[in-house]
Amino acid sequence: MREIAKIAQVSVATVSRVSRGTGQVSPEMRERVLRVIEEYGYRPSQMGRALAEQKHGSVAMVFPGLAGPYFSELIQGFESEAMAVGASVHILATHHRAGAGEQVLTMAERVDGMAVHGGTLSDDALRRVAERVPVVTLAGRSMDGVPAVRADNTTIGELTRHLLLDHGYRRLAFVGNPDGSPDVTERWEAFKAAHRAAKVSAPREPLRLGLQQSDGVIAAGELLEGRRRPRAVVCANDETALGLLIGALGRGLSVPADVAITGFDDVPMASLVQPRLTTVRQPIRELGATTARLLISGLGGPGAVMDAVLATEPVLRESCGCTTTRRSESKGERT
Amino acid sequence: MREIAKIAQVSVATVSRVSRGTGQVSPEMRERVLRVIEEYGYRPSQMGRALAEQKHGSVAMVFPGLAGPYFSELIQGFESEAMAVGASVHILATHHRAGAGEQVLTMAERVDGMAVHGGTLSDDALRRVAERVPVVTLAGRSMDGVPAVRADNTTIGELTRHLLLDHGYRRLAFVGNPDGSPDVTERWEAFKAAHRAAKVSAPREPLRLGLQQSDGVIAAGELLEGRRRPRAVVCANDETALGLLIGALGRGLSVPADVAITGFDDVPMASLVQPRLTTVRQPIRELGATTARLLISGLGGPGAVMDAVLATEPVLRESCGCTTTRRSESKGERT
DNA sequence: TTGTAAGCGTTATCAT
DNA sequence: ATGATAACGCTTACAA
């Protein structure tokens, strides 16, 4: 910068003002400086700027893992908002590693804010991070001063009611580990609550597996082999539902005739497979974007958002047993 | 830091030396400083350090998108190496956005090095980035001073030969867009070359689709509906192969009896589906790790790595028509 | 072994 | 409107 200032015969202050478009500079001065900047290809040092402004200009997202379309959509939504304010995005996938807590703390020193996905850190670890840097919980419970952005998971209860009452299915199974993440906890609870509300006997224990497609395939092995196959399987997300579907088809079973399947998310694949997947639509992209906005602006102060719950909606297609006229995708696809 | 120095009754230099474990400090002094650091929970400012050391302490990965297990594995490999040296990882998915070039340039100002995935930037844009920050191309061609880390894509030719000669299939189709990325370009070329080597007529034009599972489902619609269905489909990666498999099963077709399918990557799902997927195993994690190592150490100077090609191997399972005794997964699963 | 002080590249507050 | 100059928080010769 000093170079530029010397060459353009001005002070560094002026160069700074021109380069960031702040303060008052006369047109001719601005022009002169701009030309030199252009000619020498000068770009202000991010380090110098960071130190002076006391902000890194970047934000972070922390996940347990990155597999599947859910995370990439989340990142996409988050990233687009971050880009809009010129912040770059750090990403850390802990994979439940041992040193994860320490790594998150280290990362906290390098960013202006952090979004932590539910199921990644213990409450305690999260609190420690939150006292160093602004934090928003993504798909988790809000806590102390840490706001949360999440989707309404109770809609999976409507789906369950639909299977139980509209279709009259009994013996429903749930695939997903309620202890794995707040999302799954809530979905399992809603699933149970729907059974109570319908006054049918309580479901059996959930099949505690991960949320990847491969877990769905494994679930197929567990659930579809034996004689007492469940009539319908409610999966904690679309990926496992898709894996289960593949496993069912690969075994020559018919869906939904032999077994009905439902998911959660409404990822693109859900409406492409045969039969199309009945699921709950969750605005994943919006979830990411909202989180970013909260992190960048807002946060803290009286009247700040403490908990943002985004609406979800059931999407009834064929995999639950509904027959569809297949007109418009949006409406009219209910039984 | 000055606070700590004052409280511990030492100079800032000593605090610095203690906190970074460099230089000579007497045990008692170190002890004293350490206690104060501990007590006040002092953590050195990354900004101050960055400015003084003239390095950001972070590296970046740039991708066209993030969907699928391929990218998450890549990131995992890269991240583990980066963590090892205390560097954090920026991630940018361009999604072929318009302003992508500019965003990459901006990101270049914030990192010590950048890994750019093939198919993300034009040669020209890449060159512009490379003159600002060290760059390694991931899964692309090396260029000028930019080294590349990639896998051996020609092995897909062996697979093609296997289909053509061992199984005697004709009418093979290729799914993937050779213009989309260097990886697919090379795979398509190897596919064609295998046809020439086997002295059979040249294959028809590739079905130019993306690399996601949903693209495979779309491919199923294109390829499996008509009368002149291909006898075997060589997919540019496992995700599309899996999508194609789902599409085939959903249509009541039998794989490999009606149509054989092969992929590339050997993702976990490949060995879980029914029939198991014949594919080419690529060390994705290693690819990421090698890239990170190259970026962090090495790079530049005489004798530096310019092109690292990692070995791949064919994995013959049932989806190509091989019958397996299903003994050990590793060996003995060839025809 | 320890301390002093000069950077590192900006921004921002004052004067002018 | 422009220019000095003091931060910002750390590292690292160089001195003591």
XYZ file of C-alpha atoms (C1' of nucleotides) in Angstrom:
702
model
C 0.000 0.000 0.000
C 2.822 2.329 0.819
C 4.195 1.612 -2.618
C 0.992 2.667 -4.228
C 0.850 5.765 -2.086
C 4.367 6.783 -3.039
C 3.827 6.174 -6.734
C 0.540 8.029 -6.803
C 2.071 10.787 -4.702
C -0.534 10.561 -1.999
C -0.714 9.359 1.565
C -1.580 5.820 2.575
C -4.730 7.182 4.137
C -5.956 8.264 0.743
C -5.115 4.958 -0.830
C -7.072 3.260 1.905
C -10.025 5.558 1.389
C -10.019 4.953 -2.330
C -9.537 1.225 -2.145
C -12.423 0.750 0.218
C -14.608 3.503 -1.143
C -15.020 5.156 2.231
C -14.605 8.761 3.264
C -14.380 11.803 1.048
C -11.946 11.839 -1.853
C -11.865 14.276 -4.712
C -12.629 12.771 -8.117
C -9.229 13.567 -9.616
C -7.424 12.117 -6.618
C -9.548 8.979 -6.750
C -8.893 8.624 -10.442
C -5.160 8.975 -9.998
C -4.966 6.405 -7.228
C -7.281 4.018 -9.024
C -5.044 4.061 -12.076
C -1.965 3.156 -10.071
C -3.835 0.429 -8.208
C -5.004 -0.970 -11.485
C -1.608 -0.796 -13.119
C 0.251 -2.492 -10.326
C -2.507 -4.992 -9.646
C -2.590 -4.027 -6.011
C -4.947 -5.946 -3.722
C -5.175 -4.960 -0.071
C -3.716 -7.512 2.318
C -6.377 -9.436 4.095
C -4.110 -9.813 7.113
C -3.472 -6.148 7.580
C -7.111 -5.397 7.131
C -8.175 -8.102 9.542
C -5.883 -6.809 12.230
C -6.962 -3.218 11.816
C -10.666 -3.961 11.641
C -10.516 -6.701 14.216
C -12.483 -9.105 12.122
C -11.438 -12.088 10.080
C -13.937 -11.774 7.316
C -14.810 -15.422 7.451
C -17.287 -17.724 9.123
C -17.290 -21.433 9.800
C -19.594 -24.402 9.622
C -18.972 -27.455 11.776
C -20.531 -30.802 10.937
C -20.306 -34.349 12.176
C -19.748 -35.460 8.575
C -20.388 -34.296 5.050
C -21.917 -37.242 3.284
C -25.098 -36.826 1.316
C -27.057 -34.122 -0.444
C -28.348 -32.677 2.820
C -25.035 -31.192 3.811
C -24.148 -29.906 0.399
C -27.465 -28.074 0.177
C -26.951 -26.658 3.629
C -23.514 -25.422 2.677
C -24.791 -23.969 -0.533
C -27.417 -21.928 1.271
C -24.946 -20.769 3.874
C -22.245 -19.976 1.380
C -24.440 -17.855 -0.828
C -25.311 -15.600 2.104
C -21.727 -15.452 3.263
C -20.470 -14.546 -0.204
C -22.983 -11.755 -0.331
C -21.120 -9.981 2.449
C -17.701 -11.006 1.214
C -17.055 -13.563 3.916
C -15.420 -16.833 3.088
C -16.450 -20.113 4.618
C -14.416 -22.537 6.701
C -15.712 -26.057 6.975
C -14.826 -28.601 9.575
C -16.132 -32.141 9.626
C -15.327 -33.741 12.946
C -16.255 -37.329 12.053
C -16.543 -37.824 15.798
C -12.778 -37.660 16.005
C -11.187 -37.545 19.435
C -9.500 -34.151 19.142
C -12.567 -32.553 17.614
C -13.261 -30.250 20.537
C -9.791 -28.800 20.374
C -9.987 -28.363 16.626
C -13.212 -26.473 16.887
C -11.661 -24.185 19.460
C -8.696 -23.567 17.184
C -11.029 -22.792 14.341
C -12.932 -20.414 16.576
C -9.834 -18.215 16.703
C -9.912 -17.754 12.961
C -13.496 -16.789 12.293
C -16.070 -14.146 13.144
C -18.808 -16.642 13.748
C -19.549 -20.307 13.706
C -22.514 -22.485 12.814
C -22.438 -25.791 14.637
C -24.651 -28.573 13.399
C -26.672 -30.512 15.934
C -25.115 -33.779 17.014
C -21.572 -32.501 16.567
C -20.550 -31.191 19.961
C -21.546 -31.851 23.525
C -23.440 -29.055 25.258
C -20.364 -28.378 27.279
C -18.004 -28.161 24.352
C -20.486 -25.930 22.575
C -20.637 -23.576 25.523
C -16.875 -23.281 25.599
C -16.832 -22.361 21.950
C -19.661 -19.906 22.372
C -17.765 -17.879 24.923
C -15.014 -17.237 22.400
C -17.012 -16.504 19.272
C -20.631 -15.983 18.200
C -22.273 -19.338 17.578
C -25.518 -20.465 16.001
C -26.709 -24.027 16.342
C -27.930 -25.528 13.118
C -30.559 -28.228 13.451
C -30.211 -28.436 17.191
C -31.677 -27.050 20.372
C -31.032 -23.449 21.352
C -29.176 -23.119 24.616
C -28.189 -20.310 26.920
C -27.151 -17.518 24.631
C -26.779 -19.752 21.604
C -29.660 -19.390 19.161
C -30.762 -22.259 16.966
C -32.076 -22.495 13.443
C -34.010 -25.638 12.743
C -36.847 -27.194 10.831
C -40.150 -28.378 12.216
C -39.612 -32.081 12.747
C -43.065 -32.802 14.099
C -44.443 -33.065 10.586
C -43.139 -36.610 10.508
C -45.950 -37.258 12.991
C -48.493 -36.302 10.334
C -46.874 -38.758 7.994
C -47.056 -41.429 10.651
C -50.716 -40.671 11.274
C -51.290 -40.957 7.533
C -49.729 -44.422 7.436
C -51.557 -45.524 10.534
C -55.003 -44.158 9.824
C -55.383 -43.334 6.140
C -53.655 -46.491 4.999
C -54.465 -48.515 8.066
C -50.959 -49.921 8.368
C -49.800 -51.498 11.606
C -46.316 -52.676 12.572
C -44.401 -49.561 11.562
C -40.644 -49.500 12.026
C -38.453 -46.459 12.559
C -34.926 -46.262 11.156
C -32.566 -43.762 12.742
C -30.668 -43.175 15.937
C -32.506 -40.789 18.302
C -29.304 -40.326 20.265
C -27.385 -39.341 17.171
C -28.774 -35.850 16.689
C -31.526 -33.551 17.912
C -33.264 -33.858 14.550
C -33.615 -37.598 14.861
C -34.610 -37.315 18.495
C -37.500 -35.068 17.567
C -38.530 -37.220 14.636
C -38.588 -40.337 16.773
C -40.620 -38.533 19.415
C -43.119 -37.332 16.824
C -43.333 -40.854 15.462
C -44.135 -42.205 18.916
C -46.567 -39.383 19.654
C -48.482 -40.164 16.477
C -48.911 -43.739 17.650
C -50.299 -42.525 20.949
C -52.609 -40.052 19.257
C -53.901 -42.783 16.959
C -54.428 -44.993 19.971
C -52.500 -47.891 18.515
C -49.889 -49.857 20.395
C -46.491 -48.280 20.776
C -43.934 -48.956 18.067
C -40.957 -51.138 18.703
C -37.526 -49.709 19.383
C -35.913 -47.737 16.563
C -33.289 -49.374 14.391
C -30.324 -47.286 15.439
C -28.311 -46.585 12.323
C -26.654 -43.593 10.704
C -28.165 -41.279 8.145
C -26.372 -42.374 5.027
C -27.702 -44.314 2.108
C -25.543 -47.238 3.077
C -27.292 -47.335 6.444
C -30.569 -47.719 4.600
C -29.189 -50.696 2.738
C -28.124 -52.188 6.034
C -31.576 -51.510 7.432
C -33.020 -53.474 4.528
C -30.967 -56.452 5.610
C -32.225 -56.151 9.171
C -35.845 -55.419 8.462
C -36.800 -57.152 5.248
C -35.204 -60.557 5.575
C -37.112 -62.117 8.440
C -40.621 -63.399 8.374
C -42.099 -60.624 10.467
C -41.400 -57.805 8.092
C -42.807 -54.384 9.060
C -45.697 -53.163 6.941
C -44.168 -49.704 6.672
C -40.820 -48.156 7.505
C -40.473 -44.539 8.550
C -36.887 -43.457 7.925
C -35.231 -40.551 9.680
C -34.194 -39.073 6.334
C -34.405 -39.596 2.589
C -30.976 -41.096 2.223
C -31.761 -44.041 4.448
C -35.181 -44.349 2.828
C -33.508 -44.493 -0.566
C -31.039 -47.097 0.642
C -33.905 -49.099 2.050
C -35.738 -48.817 -1.249
C -32.722 -50.110 -3.138
C -32.416 -52.971 -0.691
C -36.097 -53.806 -1.069
C -36.050 -53.717 -4.859
C -32.813 -55.707 -4.948
C -34.606 -58.405 -2.943
C -37.456 -58.508 -5.378
C -39.902 -56.909 -2.980
C -42.505 -54.507 -4.201
C -42.833 -51.046 -2.718
C -45.334 -50.099 -1.372
C -47.238 -53.391 -1.820
C -44.872 -55.468 0.303
C -43.511 -52.671 2.397
C -44.201 -48.943 2.443
C -41.330 -46.512 2.897
C -41.132 -42.853 3.875
C -38.270 -40.423 4.327
C -37.508 -36.877 5.382
C -35.943 -33.952 3.457
C -37.339 -34.324 -0.031
C -33.993 -34.430 -1.784
C -34.032 -34.450 -5.598
C -33.741 -38.233 -5.764
C -36.954 -38.624 -3.790
C -39.105 -37.610 -6.709
C -37.014 -39.407 -9.297
C -37.019 -42.947 -8.026
C -39.610 -45.563 -8.891
C -41.823 -45.559 -6.826
C -41.436 -41.941 -5.870
C -40.728 -41.363 -2.235
C -43.269 -40.077 0.257
C -41.439 -37.738 2.577
C -41.430 -34.468 4.509
C -40.112 -31.467 2.660
C -37.590 -29.444 4.582
C -36.174 -26.161 3.208
C -32.547 -27.184 3.551
C -31.105 -24.341 1.530
C -33.102 -21.820 3.526
C -31.915 -23.403 6.721
C -28.330 -22.723 5.704
C -29.088 -19.233 4.497
C -30.995 -18.274 7.610
C -28.178 -19.532 9.772
C -25.661 -17.447 7.863
C -27.778 -14.329 8.092
C -28.241 -14.767 11.792
C -24.534 -15.220 12.273
C -23.493 -12.286 10.154
C -25.926 -9.662 11.272
C -28.148 -9.964 14.299
C -26.936 -12.164 17.102
C -26.941 -10.849 20.591
C -28.607 -7.766 21.963
C -32.148 -7.517 23.221
C -34.839 -8.682 20.857
C -32.466 -10.927 18.970
C -33.687 -14.169 17.416
C -33.242 -17.031 19.823
C -34.849 -19.835 17.907
C -35.904 -19.889 14.285
C -38.106 -22.815 13.324
C -38.714 -23.258 9.630
C -41.900 -24.860 8.351
C -41.942 -28.275 6.719
C -44.675 -30.087 4.811
C -45.606 -33.666 4.086
C -45.193 -34.776 0.493
C -47.326 -37.807 -0.288
C -46.174 -39.816 -3.258
C -46.298 -43.509 -4.122
C -43.886 -45.160 -1.733
C -46.380 -44.958 1.119
C -49.145 -46.575 -0.892
C -50.863 -43.483 -2.208
C -51.956 -43.715 -5.821
C -51.328 -40.612 -7.772
C -52.806 -39.250 -10.919
C -49.356 -37.773 -11.442
C -50.672 -34.480 -12.615
C -48.905 -31.560 -11.040
C -46.144 -32.417 -8.631
C -47.107 -29.674 -6.234
C -50.720 -30.382 -5.381
C -53.225 -33.078 -5.879
C -50.808 -35.823 -5.121
C -52.551 -36.914 -1.968
C -54.532 -40.085 -1.744
C -0.530 -10.550 25.213
C 0.740 -7.418 26.832
C -1.654 -8.108 29.674
C -0.148 -11.508 30.220
C 3.345 -10.070 30.038
C 2.564 -7.434 32.608
C 0.875 -9.843 34.990
C 3.626 -12.414 34.697
C 6.203 -9.662 35.050
C 7.968 -10.528 31.843
C 8.307 -9.034 28.389
C 5.970 -9.769 25.528
C 8.849 -11.483 23.770
C 9.002 -14.067 26.502
C 5.289 -14.633 26.406
C 5.560 -15.148 22.683
C 8.422 -17.566 23.108
C 6.549 -19.557 25.710
C 3.256 -19.605 23.890
C 4.790 -20.867 20.696
C 7.415 -23.048 22.304
C 10.227 -21.449 20.381
C 13.543 -20.029 21.526
C 15.215 -20.520 24.870
C 13.288 -19.914 28.048
C 14.285 -20.920 31.533
C 12.033 -23.506 33.140
C 10.907 -21.258 35.986
C 10.093 -18.435 33.616
C 8.160 -20.766 31.340
C 6.286 -22.138 34.315
C 5.355 -18.688 35.542
C 4.123 -17.532 32.160
C 2.276 -20.759 31.508
C 0.380 -20.379 34.747
C -0.787 -16.899 33.886
C -1.742 -17.953 30.377
C -3.723 -20.807 31.818
C -5.401 -18.728 34.455
C -6.508 -15.972 32.115
C -7.385 -18.342 29.297
C -5.180 -16.435 26.922
C -5.074 -17.567 23.289
C -2.832 -15.749 20.837
C -4.684 -13.698 18.255
C -4.635 -15.385 14.911
C -4.711 -12.005 13.215
C -1.670 -10.634 14.912
C 0.184 -13.842 14.304
C -0.838 -13.992 10.683
C 0.351 -10.481 10.038
C 3.667 -11.020 11.772
C 4.367 -14.372 10.169
C 2.930 -13.400 6.842
C 0.857 -16.503 6.569
C -2.820 -17.125 7.072
C -2.620 -20.589 8.495
C -5.349 -21.866 6.257
C -5.777 -23.520 2.896
C -8.683 -23.775 0.527
C -10.432 -26.304 -1.644
C -12.472 -25.200 -4.623
C -15.031 -27.489 -6.202
C -17.708 -27.244 -8.873
C -20.169 -28.741 -6.373
C -20.234 -30.828 -3.239
C -22.838 -33.475 -3.855
C -21.997 -37.105 -3.282
C -19.609 -39.215 -1.283
C -16.715 -38.476 -3.614
C -16.319 -34.916 -2.423
C -16.800 -35.649 1.218
C -14.085 -38.299 1.083
C -11.806 -35.914 -0.743
C -12.387 -33.267 1.882
C -11.840 -35.731 4.669
C -8.454 -36.749 3.292
C -7.441 -33.163 2.731
C -8.687 -31.959 6.070
C -6.864 -34.593 8.073
C -3.552 -33.522 6.572
C -4.340 -29.859 7.028
C -5.312 -30.352 10.669
C -2.027 -32.110 11.251
C -0.200 -28.854 10.623
C -2.803 -26.714 12.338
C -4.215 -25.240 9.169
C -7.924 -24.778 8.778
C -9.768 -25.430 5.575
C -11.832 -23.043 3.467
C -14.250 -24.567 1.030
C -15.798 -22.925 -1.954
C -18.305 -24.594 -4.240
C -18.748 -22.516 -7.359
C -21.805 -24.325 -8.768
C -20.741 -22.787 -12.071
C -21.933 -19.455 -10.790
C -21.170 -16.388 -12.870
C -19.040 -14.553 -10.339
C -17.077 -17.657 -9.450
C -13.776 -16.418 -10.870
C -13.898 -13.313 -8.766
C -14.823 -15.262 -5.654
C -11.904 -17.581 -6.092
C -9.595 -14.611 -6.433
C -11.008 -13.127 -3.247
C -10.522 -16.400 -1.460
C -6.954 -16.535 -2.735
C -6.213 -13.466 -0.600
C -7.153 -15.314 2.546
C -5.238 -18.552 2.244
C -1.724 -19.897 1.950
C -2.604 -22.336 -0.762
C -5.458 -23.587 -2.816
C -6.539 -26.908 -4.259
C -8.711 -26.473 -7.312
C -10.709 -29.419 -8.537
C -10.681 -30.194 -12.232
C -13.649 -28.851 -14.133
C -14.035 -25.854 -11.860
C -12.072 -23.069 -13.517
C -10.947 -22.267 -17.023
C -7.220 -22.572 -17.678
C -7.060 -18.835 -17.823
C -8.823 -18.248 -14.539
C -6.654 -20.896 -12.930
C -3.513 -19.185 -14.138
C -4.632 -15.890 -12.690
C -5.202 -17.507 -9.329
C -1.897 -19.330 -9.472
C 0.052 -16.116 -9.784
C -1.359 -14.923 -6.469
C -1.135 -18.050 -4.370
C 0.268 -21.582 -4.590
C -2.197 -23.843 -6.361
C -2.521 -27.577 -6.865
C -4.979 -29.002 -9.335
C -7.000 -31.880 -7.989
C -8.196 -34.387 -10.546
C -7.124 -32.280 -13.474
C -4.234 -31.713 -15.826
C -1.037 -30.116 -14.573
C -0.258 -26.851 -16.287
C 2.623 -24.415 -16.363
C 3.762 -24.235 -12.777
C 0.593 -25.764 -11.370
C 1.084 -29.384 -10.319
C -1.747 -31.862 -10.418
C -2.750 -34.781 -8.235
C -4.964 -37.265 -9.973
C -5.938 -40.891 -10.268
C -5.220 -43.197 -13.161
C -8.376 -43.055 -15.222
C -7.216 -45.452 -17.912
C -8.220 -48.417 -15.802
C -11.755 -47.889 -17.021
C -10.336 -49.163 -20.315
C -9.565 -52.500 -18.681
C -13.114 -52.669 -17.483
C -14.349 -51.919 -20.974
C -12.112 -54.614 -22.400
C -13.533 -57.002 -19.833
C -17.091 -56.265 -20.924
C -16.213 -56.463 -24.582
C -14.030 -59.540 -24.592
C -14.537 -61.568 -21.434
C -18.283 -61.146 -21.476
C -18.586 -60.645 -25.207
C -20.968 -57.709 -24.840
C -21.546 -55.356 -27.754
C -23.498 -52.082 -27.828
C -21.930 -50.469 -24.782
C -23.102 -47.034 -23.728
C -21.126 -44.421 -21.825
C -22.782 -42.084 -19.330
C -20.944 -38.883 -18.457
C -19.976 -35.573 -20.005
C -16.395 -35.597 -21.333
C -16.465 -31.815 -21.475
C -17.470 -31.577 -17.852
C -14.170 -32.449 -16.244
C -10.740 -33.827 -17.062
C -11.592 -37.032 -15.209
C -14.543 -37.769 -17.440
C -12.590 -36.760 -20.518
C -9.940 -39.337 -19.721
C -12.475 -42.010 -18.876
C -14.311 -41.493 -22.131
C -11.048 -41.615 -24.046
C -10.040 -44.850 -22.329
C -13.472 -46.251 -23.108
C -13.050 -45.442 -26.788
C -9.485 -46.702 -26.848
C -10.596 -50.050 -25.445
C -13.048 -50.382 -28.298
C -10.289 -49.741 -30.799
C -7.962 -52.170 -29.071
C -10.638 -54.838 -29.108
C -11.235 -54.147 -32.783
C -14.948 -53.665 -32.366
C -16.895 -50.809 -33.879
C -16.664 -47.475 -32.152
C -19.185 -46.748 -29.408
C -21.917 -44.226 -29.895
C -21.730 -40.737 -28.467
C -21.686 -40.450 -24.666
C -24.850 -39.549 -22.819
C -23.778 -36.170 -21.531
C -25.086 -35.905 -17.984
C -23.749 -34.830 -14.610
C -22.151 -37.019 -11.994
C -24.907 -37.214 -9.428
C -27.155 -40.126 -8.603
C -30.081 -38.238 -10.036
C -28.274 -38.068 -13.361
C -28.049 -41.835 -13.312
C -31.796 -42.063 -12.829
C -32.246 -39.748 -15.773
C -29.870 -41.896 -17.793
C -32.078 -44.880 -17.026
C -34.981 -43.061 -18.607
C -32.951 -42.316 -21.717
C -31.242 -45.632 -22.117
C -33.538 -48.328 -20.813
C -36.913 -47.319 -22.167
C -36.453 -47.750 -25.913
C -36.267 -50.983 -27.819
C -32.563 -50.786 -28.599
C -31.346 -50.943 -25.072
C -27.544 -51.097 -24.635
C -26.205 -54.438 -23.419
C -23.939 -52.723 -20.915
C -23.555 -49.209 -19.572
C -20.217 -47.826 -18.446
C -20.857 -44.912 -16.115
C -18.349 -42.164 -15.432
C -18.713 -42.719 -11.690
C -20.454 -44.848 -9.091
C -23.144 -42.333 -8.283
C -24.529 -42.354 -11.799
C -24.128 -46.126 -11.927
C -26.117 -46.410 -8.727
C -28.792 -44.102 -10.090
C -28.938 -46.181 -13.230
C -29.219 -49.328 -11.167
C -32.131 -47.909 -9.221
C -33.775 -46.899 -12.465
C -33.268 -50.356 -13.926
C -34.596 -52.173 -10.880
C -37.514 -49.779 -10.642
C -38.437 -50.729 -14.216
C -38.363 -54.386 -13.384
C -35.192 -55.017 -15.368
C -32.642 -57.482 -14.165
C -29.030 -56.459 -13.720
C -26.795 -57.809 -15.227
C -29.059 -60.157 -17.231
C -30.920 -57.410 -19.063
C -28.281 -54.754 -18.804
C -24.826 -54.745 -17.238
C -23.669 -51.674 -15.325
C -20.245 -50.451 -14.196
C -19.078 -47.412 -12.288
C -15.948 -45.658 -11.085
C -14.760 -44.821 -7.525
C -15.824 -47.816 -5.471
C -17.804 -45.852 -2.928
C -19.214 -47.796 0.039
C -22.598 -48.232 -1.600
C -21.017 -50.048 -4.529
C -20.422 -53.184 -2.522
C -23.687 -52.965 -0.625
C -26.240 -52.887 -3.389
C -27.795 -55.935 -4.955
C -26.233 -56.798 -7.402
C -22.943 -55.427 -6.200
C -21.379 -52.908 -8.508
C -18.420 -53.645 -10.748
C -16.247 -50.552 -10.731
C -12.759 -49.072 -10.605
C -11.367 -48.407 -7.188
C -9.889 -44.970 -6.767
C -8.114 -43.928 -3.529
C -10.198 -40.820 -2.999
C -9.067 -40.124 0.532
C -5.429 -40.459 -0.507
C -6.057 -38.103 -3.362
C -7.176 -35.448 -0.916
C -4.365 -36.145 1.503
C -1.692 -36.066 -1.179
C -3.017 -32.785 -2.466
C -2.883 -31.258 0.977
C 0.646 -32.450 1.600
C 1.808 -31.075 -1.705
C 0.208 -27.748 -0.959
C 1.543 -27.445 2.544
C 5.104 -28.557 2.100
C 6.784 -28.986 -1.251
C 5.473 -26.925 -4.119
C 7.896 -24.986 -6.221
C 11.639 -25.236 -6.348
C 13.618 -27.588 -8.518
C 12.756 -31.259 -8.220
C 9.264 -30.523 -6.983
C 6.394 -32.841 -7.820
C 4.659 -31.716 -10.963
C 2.177 -34.497 -11.435
C 1.196 -37.208 -9.012
C -0.820 -40.037 -10.526
C -2.340 -42.455 -8.066
C -2.979 -46.052 -9.017
C -6.487 -47.437 -9.446
C -7.717 -50.997 -9.851
C -10.678 -52.721 -11.419
C -13.112 -54.336 -8.999
C -15.174 -57.021 -10.681
C -18.419 -57.834 -8.933
C -21.828 -58.940 -10.144
C -23.270 -55.951 -11.950
C -21.114 -56.646 -15.001
C -22.195 -60.250 -15.242
C -19.413 -61.886 -13.297
C -20.546 -64.637 -10.975
C -18.872 -64.574 -7.656
C -18.339 -67.212 -5.080
C -18.524 -64.312 -2.635
C -15.612 -65.499 -0.616
C -13.202 -62.769 0.299
C -14.071 -59.329 -0.947
C -10.495 -58.520 -1.776
C -9.391 -61.262 -4.137
C -10.955 -64.071 -6.009
C -13.928 -62.056 -7.064
C -13.015 -62.113 -10.722
C -14.863 -64.202 -13.240
C 18.163 -16.171 29.156
C 15.534 -11.960 28.800
C 14.088 -7.358 27.131
C 13.609 -3.603 23.623
C 11.895 -2.209 19.585
C 11.100 -2.511 14.708
C 8.249 -4.348 11.641
C 3.824 -6.867 9.340
C -0.356 -3.891 6.112
C -4.309 -1.885 7.169
C -7.818 1.510 9.308
C -9.152 5.531 11.649
C -8.512 9.666 14.417
C -6.858 13.836 14.376
C -4.965 17.925 12.585
C -4.382 20.816 8.712
C -10.233 16.930 0.960
C -5.756 15.276 2.430
C -1.859 13.868 5.414
C 0.542 12.313 9.739
C 0.345 8.972 12.942
C -1.279 5.911 16.405
C -3.347 1.724 16.965
C -4.322 -3.581 15.912
C -1.478 -8.206 18.380
C 2.067 -10.700 17.326
C 7.177 -12.268 15.890
C 11.911 -11.641 15.780
C 16.340 -9.547 15.136
C 19.334 -7.276 18.076
C 20.971 -5.686 22.610
C 21.866 -6.336 27.143
